CSV table of C-alpha atoms in Angstrom, one decimal:
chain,number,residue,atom,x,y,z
A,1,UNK,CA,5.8,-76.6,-38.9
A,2,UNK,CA,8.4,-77.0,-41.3
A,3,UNK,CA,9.6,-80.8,-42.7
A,4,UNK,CA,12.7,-81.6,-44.0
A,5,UNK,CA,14.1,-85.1,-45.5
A,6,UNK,CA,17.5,-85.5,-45.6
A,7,UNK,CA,20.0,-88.3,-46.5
A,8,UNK,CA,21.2,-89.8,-42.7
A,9,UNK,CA,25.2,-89.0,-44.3
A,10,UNK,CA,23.8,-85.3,-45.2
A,11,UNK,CA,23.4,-82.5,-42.9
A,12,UNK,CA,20.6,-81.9,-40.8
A,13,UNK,CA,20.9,-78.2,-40.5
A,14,UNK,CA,22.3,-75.6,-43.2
A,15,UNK,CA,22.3,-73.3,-39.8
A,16,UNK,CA,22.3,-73.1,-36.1
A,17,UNK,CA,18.8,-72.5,-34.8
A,18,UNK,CA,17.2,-73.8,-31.8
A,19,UNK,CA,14.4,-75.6,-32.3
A,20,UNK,CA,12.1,-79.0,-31.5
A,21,UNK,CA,13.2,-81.6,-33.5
A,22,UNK,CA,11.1,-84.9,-34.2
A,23,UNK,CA,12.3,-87.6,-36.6
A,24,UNK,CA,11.5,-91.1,-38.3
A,25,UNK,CA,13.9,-93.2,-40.4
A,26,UNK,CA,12.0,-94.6,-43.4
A,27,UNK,CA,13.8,-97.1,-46.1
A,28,UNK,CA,12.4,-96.6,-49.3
A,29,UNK,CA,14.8,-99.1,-52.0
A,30,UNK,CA,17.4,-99.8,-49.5
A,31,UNK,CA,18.3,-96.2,-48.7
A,32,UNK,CA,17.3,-94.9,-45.3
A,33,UNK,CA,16.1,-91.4,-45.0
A,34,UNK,CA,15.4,-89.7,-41.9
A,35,UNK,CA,12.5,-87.6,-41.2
A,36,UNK,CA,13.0,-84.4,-39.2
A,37,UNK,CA,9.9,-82.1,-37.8
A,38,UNK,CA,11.2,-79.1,-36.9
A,39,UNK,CA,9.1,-77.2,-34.7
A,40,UNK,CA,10.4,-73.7,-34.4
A,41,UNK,CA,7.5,-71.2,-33.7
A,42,UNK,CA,7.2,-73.4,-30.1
A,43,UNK,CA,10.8,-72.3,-29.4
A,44,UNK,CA,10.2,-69.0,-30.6
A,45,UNK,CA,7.5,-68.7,-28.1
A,46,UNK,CA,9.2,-70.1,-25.4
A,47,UNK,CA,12.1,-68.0,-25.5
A,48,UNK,CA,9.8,-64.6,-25.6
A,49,UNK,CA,8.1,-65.7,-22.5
A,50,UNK,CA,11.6,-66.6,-21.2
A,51,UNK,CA,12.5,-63.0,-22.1
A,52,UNK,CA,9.0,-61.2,-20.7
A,53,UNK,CA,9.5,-63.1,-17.4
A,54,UNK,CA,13.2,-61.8,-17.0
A,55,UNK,CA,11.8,-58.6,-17.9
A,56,UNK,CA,9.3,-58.5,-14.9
A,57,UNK,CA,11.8,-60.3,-12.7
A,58,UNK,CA,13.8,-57.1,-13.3
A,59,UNK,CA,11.4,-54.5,-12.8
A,60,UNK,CA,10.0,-56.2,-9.7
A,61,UNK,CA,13.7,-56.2,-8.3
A,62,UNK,CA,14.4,-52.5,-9.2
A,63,UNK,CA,10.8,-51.7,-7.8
A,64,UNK,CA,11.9,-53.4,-4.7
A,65,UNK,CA,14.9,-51.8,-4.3
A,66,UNK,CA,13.1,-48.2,-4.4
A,67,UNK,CA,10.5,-49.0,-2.2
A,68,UNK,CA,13.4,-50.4,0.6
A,69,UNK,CA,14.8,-47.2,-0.1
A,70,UNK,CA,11.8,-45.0,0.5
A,71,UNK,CA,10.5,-47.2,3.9
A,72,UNK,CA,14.5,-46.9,5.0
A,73,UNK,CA,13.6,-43.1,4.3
A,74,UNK,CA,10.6,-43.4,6.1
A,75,UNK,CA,11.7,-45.3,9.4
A,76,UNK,CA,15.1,-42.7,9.7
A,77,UNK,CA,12.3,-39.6,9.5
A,78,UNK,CA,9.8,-41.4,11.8
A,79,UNK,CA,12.9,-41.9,14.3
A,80,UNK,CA,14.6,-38.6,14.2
A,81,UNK,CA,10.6,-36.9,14.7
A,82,UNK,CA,10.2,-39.7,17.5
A,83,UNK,CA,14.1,-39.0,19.3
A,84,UNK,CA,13.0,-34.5,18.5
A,85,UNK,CA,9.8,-35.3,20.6
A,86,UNK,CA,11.2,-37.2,23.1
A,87,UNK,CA,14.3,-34.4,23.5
A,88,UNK,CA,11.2,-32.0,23.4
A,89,UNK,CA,9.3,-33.4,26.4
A,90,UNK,CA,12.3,-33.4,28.6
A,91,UNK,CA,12.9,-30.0,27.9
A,92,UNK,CA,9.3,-29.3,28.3
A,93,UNK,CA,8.9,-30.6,31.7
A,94,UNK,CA,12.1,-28.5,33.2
A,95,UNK,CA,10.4,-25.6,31.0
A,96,UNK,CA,6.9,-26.0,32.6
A,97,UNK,CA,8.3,-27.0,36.3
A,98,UNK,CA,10.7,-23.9,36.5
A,99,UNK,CA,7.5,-21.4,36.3
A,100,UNK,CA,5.2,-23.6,37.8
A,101,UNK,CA,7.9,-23.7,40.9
A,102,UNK,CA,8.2,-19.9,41.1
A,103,UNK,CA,4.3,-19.6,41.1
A,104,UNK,CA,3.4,-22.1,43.8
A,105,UNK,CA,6.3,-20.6,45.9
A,106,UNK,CA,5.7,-17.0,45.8
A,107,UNK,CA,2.3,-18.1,46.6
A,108,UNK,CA,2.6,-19.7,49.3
A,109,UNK,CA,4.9,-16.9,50.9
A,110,UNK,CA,2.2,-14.9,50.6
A,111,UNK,CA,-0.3,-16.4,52.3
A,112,UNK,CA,1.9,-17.1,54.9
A,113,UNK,CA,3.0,-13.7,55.1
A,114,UNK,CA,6.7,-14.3,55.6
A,115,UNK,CA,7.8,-10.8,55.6
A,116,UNK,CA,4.7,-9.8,57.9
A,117,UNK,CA,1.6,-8.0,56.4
A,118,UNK,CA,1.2,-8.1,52.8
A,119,UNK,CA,1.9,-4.1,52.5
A,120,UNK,CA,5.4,-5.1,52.7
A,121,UNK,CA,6.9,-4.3,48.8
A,122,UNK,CA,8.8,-7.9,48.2
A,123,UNK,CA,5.3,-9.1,47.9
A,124,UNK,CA,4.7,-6.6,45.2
A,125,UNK,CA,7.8,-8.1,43.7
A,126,UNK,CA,6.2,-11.6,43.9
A,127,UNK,CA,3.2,-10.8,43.0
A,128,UNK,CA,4.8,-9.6,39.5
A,129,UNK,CA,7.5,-12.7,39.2
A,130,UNK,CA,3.6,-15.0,39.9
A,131,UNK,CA,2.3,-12.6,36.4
A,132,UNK,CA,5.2,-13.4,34.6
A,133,UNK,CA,5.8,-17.1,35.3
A,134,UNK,CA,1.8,-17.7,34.6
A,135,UNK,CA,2.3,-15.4,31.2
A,136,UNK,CA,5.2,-17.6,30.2
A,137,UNK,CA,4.0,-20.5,31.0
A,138,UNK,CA,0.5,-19.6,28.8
A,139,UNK,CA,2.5,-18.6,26.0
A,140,UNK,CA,4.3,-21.8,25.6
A,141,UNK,CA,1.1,-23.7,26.0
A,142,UNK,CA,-0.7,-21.8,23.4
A,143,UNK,CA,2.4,-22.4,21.2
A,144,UNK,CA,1.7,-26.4,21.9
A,145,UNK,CA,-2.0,-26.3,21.9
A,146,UNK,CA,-2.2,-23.8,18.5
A,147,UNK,CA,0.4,-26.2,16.6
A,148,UNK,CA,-1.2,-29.6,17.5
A,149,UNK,CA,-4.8,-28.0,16.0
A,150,UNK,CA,-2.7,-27.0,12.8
A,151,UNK,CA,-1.6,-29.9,11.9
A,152,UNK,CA,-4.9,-31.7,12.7
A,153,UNK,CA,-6.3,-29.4,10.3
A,154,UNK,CA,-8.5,-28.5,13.0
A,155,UNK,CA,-7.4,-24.3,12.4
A,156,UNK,CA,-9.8,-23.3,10.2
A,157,UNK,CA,-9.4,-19.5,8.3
A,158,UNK,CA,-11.8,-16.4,9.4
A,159,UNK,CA,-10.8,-13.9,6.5
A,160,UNK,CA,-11.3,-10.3,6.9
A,161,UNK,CA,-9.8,-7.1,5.3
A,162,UNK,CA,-6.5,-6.8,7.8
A,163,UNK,CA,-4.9,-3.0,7.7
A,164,UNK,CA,-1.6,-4.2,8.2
A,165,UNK,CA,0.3,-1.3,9.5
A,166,UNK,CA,-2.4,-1.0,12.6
A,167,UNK,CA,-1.6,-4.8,13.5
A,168,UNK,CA,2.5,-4.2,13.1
A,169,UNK,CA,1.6,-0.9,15.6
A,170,UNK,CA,-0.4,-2.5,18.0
A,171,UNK,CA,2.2,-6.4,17.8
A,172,UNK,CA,5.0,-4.0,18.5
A,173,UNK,CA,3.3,-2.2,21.4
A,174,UNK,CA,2.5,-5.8,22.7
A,175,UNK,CA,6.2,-6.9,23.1
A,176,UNK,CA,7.5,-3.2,23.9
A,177,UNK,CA,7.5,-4.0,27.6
A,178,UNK,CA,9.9,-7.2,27.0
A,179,UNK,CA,12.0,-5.4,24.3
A,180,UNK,CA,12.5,-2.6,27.1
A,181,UNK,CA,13.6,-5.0,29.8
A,182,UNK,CA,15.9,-6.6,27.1
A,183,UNK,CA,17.2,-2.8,26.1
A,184,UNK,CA,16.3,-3.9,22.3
A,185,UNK,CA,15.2,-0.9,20.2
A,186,UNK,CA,12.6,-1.7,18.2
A,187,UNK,CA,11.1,0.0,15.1
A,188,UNK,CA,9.0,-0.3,11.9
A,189,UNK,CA,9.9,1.3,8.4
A,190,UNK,CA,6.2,-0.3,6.6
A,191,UNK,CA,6.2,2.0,3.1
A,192,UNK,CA,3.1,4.7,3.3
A,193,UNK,CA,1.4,2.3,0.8
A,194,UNK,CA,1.4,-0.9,2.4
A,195,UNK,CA,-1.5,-2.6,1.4
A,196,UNK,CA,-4.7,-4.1,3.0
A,197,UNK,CA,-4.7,-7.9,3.3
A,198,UNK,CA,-7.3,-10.5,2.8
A,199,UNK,CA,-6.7,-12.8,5.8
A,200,UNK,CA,-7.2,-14.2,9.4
A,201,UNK,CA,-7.0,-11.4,11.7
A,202,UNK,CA,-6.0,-13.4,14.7
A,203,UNK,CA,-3.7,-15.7,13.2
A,204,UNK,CA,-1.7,-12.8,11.4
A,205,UNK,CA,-1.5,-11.0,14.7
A,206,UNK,CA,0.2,-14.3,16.2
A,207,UNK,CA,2.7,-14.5,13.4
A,208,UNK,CA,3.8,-10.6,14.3
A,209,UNK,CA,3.7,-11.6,18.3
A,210,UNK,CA,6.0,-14.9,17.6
A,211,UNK,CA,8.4,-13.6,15.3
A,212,UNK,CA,8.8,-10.5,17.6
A,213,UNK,CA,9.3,-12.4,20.9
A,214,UNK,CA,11.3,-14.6,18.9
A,215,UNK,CA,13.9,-12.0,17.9
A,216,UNK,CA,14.1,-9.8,21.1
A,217,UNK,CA,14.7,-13.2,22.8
A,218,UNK,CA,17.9,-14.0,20.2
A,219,UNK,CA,18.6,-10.2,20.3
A,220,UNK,CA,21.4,-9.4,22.7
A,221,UNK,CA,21.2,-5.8,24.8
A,222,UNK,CA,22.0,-3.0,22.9
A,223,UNK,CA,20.6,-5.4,19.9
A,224,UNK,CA,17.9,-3.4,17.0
A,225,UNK,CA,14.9,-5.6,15.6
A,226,UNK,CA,13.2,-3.8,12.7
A,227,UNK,CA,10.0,-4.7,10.9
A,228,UNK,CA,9.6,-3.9,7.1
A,229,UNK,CA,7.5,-4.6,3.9
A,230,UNK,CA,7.2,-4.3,0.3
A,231,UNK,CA,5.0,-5.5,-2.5
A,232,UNK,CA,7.2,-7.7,-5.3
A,233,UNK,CA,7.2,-7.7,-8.6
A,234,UNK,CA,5.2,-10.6,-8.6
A,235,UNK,CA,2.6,-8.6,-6.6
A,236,UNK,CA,2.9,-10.4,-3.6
A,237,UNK,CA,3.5,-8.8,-0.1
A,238,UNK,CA,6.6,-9.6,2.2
A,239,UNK,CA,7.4,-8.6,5.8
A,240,UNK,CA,10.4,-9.1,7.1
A,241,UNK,CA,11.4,-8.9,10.7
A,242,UNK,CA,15.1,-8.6,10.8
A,243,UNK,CA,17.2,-8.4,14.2
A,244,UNK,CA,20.7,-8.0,15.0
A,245,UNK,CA,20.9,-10.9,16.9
A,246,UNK,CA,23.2,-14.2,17.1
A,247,UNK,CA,22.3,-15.6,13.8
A,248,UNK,CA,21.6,-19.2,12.8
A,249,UNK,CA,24.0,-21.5,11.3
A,250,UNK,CA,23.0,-22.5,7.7
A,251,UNK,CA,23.4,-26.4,9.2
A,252,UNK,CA,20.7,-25.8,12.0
A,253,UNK,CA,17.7,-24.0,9.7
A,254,UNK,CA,16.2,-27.0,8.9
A,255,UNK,CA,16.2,-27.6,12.9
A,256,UNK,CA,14.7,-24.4,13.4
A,257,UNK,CA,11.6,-24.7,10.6
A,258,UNK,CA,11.0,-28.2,12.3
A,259,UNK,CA,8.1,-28.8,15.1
A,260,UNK,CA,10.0,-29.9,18.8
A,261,UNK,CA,13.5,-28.8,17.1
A,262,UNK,CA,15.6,-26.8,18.8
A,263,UNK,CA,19.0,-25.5,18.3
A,264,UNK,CA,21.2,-26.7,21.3
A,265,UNK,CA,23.7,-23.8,22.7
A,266,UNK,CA,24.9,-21.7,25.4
A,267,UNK,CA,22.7,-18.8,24.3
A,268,UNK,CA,19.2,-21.1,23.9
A,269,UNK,CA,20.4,-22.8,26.8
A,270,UNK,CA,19.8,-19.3,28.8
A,271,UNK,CA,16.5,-18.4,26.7
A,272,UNK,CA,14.3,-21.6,26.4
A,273,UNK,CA,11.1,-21.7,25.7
A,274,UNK,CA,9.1,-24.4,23.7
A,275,UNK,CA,11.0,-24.0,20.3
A,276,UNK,CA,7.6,-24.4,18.3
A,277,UNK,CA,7.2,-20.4,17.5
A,278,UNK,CA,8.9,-20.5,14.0
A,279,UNK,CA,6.8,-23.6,12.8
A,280,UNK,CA,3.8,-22.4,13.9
A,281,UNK,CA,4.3,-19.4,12.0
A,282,UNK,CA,5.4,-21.4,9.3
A,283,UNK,CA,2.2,-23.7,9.3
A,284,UNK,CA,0.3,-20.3,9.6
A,285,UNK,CA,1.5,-18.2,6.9
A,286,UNK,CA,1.0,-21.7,4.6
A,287,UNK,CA,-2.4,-21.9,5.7
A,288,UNK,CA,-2.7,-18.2,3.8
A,289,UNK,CA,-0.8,-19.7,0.3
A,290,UNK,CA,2.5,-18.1,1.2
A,291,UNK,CA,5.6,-19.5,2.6
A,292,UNK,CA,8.3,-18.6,5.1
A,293,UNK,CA,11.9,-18.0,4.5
A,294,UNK,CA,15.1,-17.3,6.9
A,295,UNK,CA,17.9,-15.4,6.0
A,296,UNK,CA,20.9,-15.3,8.4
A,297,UNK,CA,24.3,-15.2,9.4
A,298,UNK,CA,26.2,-16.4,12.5
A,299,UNK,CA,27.0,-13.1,14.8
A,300,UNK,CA,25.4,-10.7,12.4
A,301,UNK,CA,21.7,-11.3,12.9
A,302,UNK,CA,18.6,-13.0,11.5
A,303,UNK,CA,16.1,-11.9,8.9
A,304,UNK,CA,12.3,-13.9,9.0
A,305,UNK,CA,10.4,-13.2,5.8
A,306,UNK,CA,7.0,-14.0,5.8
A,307,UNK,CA,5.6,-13.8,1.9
A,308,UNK,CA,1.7,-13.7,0.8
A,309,UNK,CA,0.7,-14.4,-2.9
A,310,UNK,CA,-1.1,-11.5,-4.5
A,311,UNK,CA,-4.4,-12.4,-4.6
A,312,UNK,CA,-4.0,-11.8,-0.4
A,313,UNK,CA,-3.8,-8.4,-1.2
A,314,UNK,CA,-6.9,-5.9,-1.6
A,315,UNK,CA,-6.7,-3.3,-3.6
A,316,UNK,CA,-8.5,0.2,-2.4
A,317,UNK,CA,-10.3,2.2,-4.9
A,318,UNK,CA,-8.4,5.4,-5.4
A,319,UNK,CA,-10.8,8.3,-4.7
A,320,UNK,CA,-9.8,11.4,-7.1
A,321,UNK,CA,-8.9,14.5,-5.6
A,322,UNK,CA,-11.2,17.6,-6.4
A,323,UNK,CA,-9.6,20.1,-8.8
């Protein structure tokens, strides 16, 4: 507290500060003086909480303003996965109806024998359009069913030593019947020392069966899909599974690398199926550490590239040679 006493005709500040001012007018022989208390530190403290309050004021508002931002961000990605499932259902139950249809109706033209005893050959003929409805219609429900536990994080990892070139043999001769029927040449050009892999032997066969299905189904006739490999500089192992089919438009990847999104033209139109092969191999290869890339142009073709880190790979002891 400072006090200051001034004549009433003299000034009562030599500057202009804000502060508490109390005063008294005392006479002492005749002359009036006026008492002032000044009482600056209270003002001084007043305006620093006046300050710190703006302060928070203005952090609360900006923090606000993010967090309406990241829930607006929220409820537009809830609502695009929401309308993707929704377009996905629909497309599912035409998917799932069309086989189912063919099934039952074969079926049932068998056991009525329509075209007389079932020696005649049509029922041969139906017998195989029943196999492949019911193998297409198991594959897309694996897709679903093998996705759903993924992302539950209900796909739990059985390593074992993998000899990759055997499973890229025996994945192509899997799908060689459907590349034939497609008239898609298929081949592999793996180096002579592609390496063993630490990994789950039945999910790494999946990724070779659904990036192979995938690209003899994009692949038009006369179309090549080809599988190679090659260990980085990094050490870490790629394979790549490139086709010469329509391509992807940079716009739709992101479509393609999501769960229930599919890209929506006149060539997917004629080749559905349940659009979940790419993220499941995605999810898969990120189970392992690595990660999944696409490289591709419209009308030239596609290239899939799966990548493992390099502590997936094993590395053989190298037996010496006898002199």
């Amino acid at each position: 507290m400072v006090m200051f006493g001034l004549s009433v005709t003299g000034s009562i500040f030599s500057q202009n500060v804000e502060a508490l001012v109390d005063a008294v007018v005392l006479t002492v022989l005749s002359t009036p003086f006026i008492y002032f208390w000044v009482i600056k530190p209270f003002i001084e403290a007043r305006n620093q909480a006046i300050n710190d309050i703006q302060k928070a004021h203005d952090k609360l508002e900006a923090r606000v303003e993010e967090r309406t931002f990241e829930l607006a961000v929220a409820r537009d990605g809830a609502e695009m996965a929401s309308r993707a499932k929704s377009s996905f259902l629909a497309a599912m139950s035409h998917e799932l109806r069309t086989p189912l249809n063919a099934i039952i109706g074969f079926s049932e033209m068998m056991s009525r024998k329509t075209f007389g005893p079932l020696g005649d050959s049509r029922y041969a003929d139906y017998a195989n359009d029943i196999r492949a409805s019911g193998l297409y219609l198991l594959d897309m429900i694996n897709d679903i069913l093998d996705l759903s536990k993924v992302e539950a994080g209900k796909q739990a990892l059985l390593e074992e030593e993998l000899n990759v070139s055997s499973i890229v043999s025996s994945s192509l001769e899997m799908v060689r019947e459907r590349a034939k029927d497609a008239k898609v040449e298929m081949t592999a050009e793996l180096p002579a020392d592609t390496p063993r892999l630490l990994a789950d032997g039945r999910m790494f066969k999946q990724i070779m069966l659904n990036l192979l299905t995938n690209a003899i189904k994009f692949t038009p006739e006369g179309g090549k899909v080809t599988i190679s490999g090659d260990i980085g500089g990094d050490g870490s192992f790629s394979l790549r599974v490139t086709d010469s089919g329509i391509g992807i438009a940079e716009e739709d990847l992101a479509v393609i690398l999501s769960p229930f999104g599919q890209v929506d033209n006149e060539y997917t139109r004629r080749h559905k199926g349940s659009g979940l092969g790419i993220p499941l191999v995605k999810e898969l290869i990120e189970m392992h550490g690595g990660a999944l890339k696409i490289e591709s142009a419209v009308g030239i073709g596609t290239t899939i590239i799966i990548n493992l880190p390099a502590w997936r790979i094993i590395n053989l002891p190298v037996i010496p040679t006898s002199p």
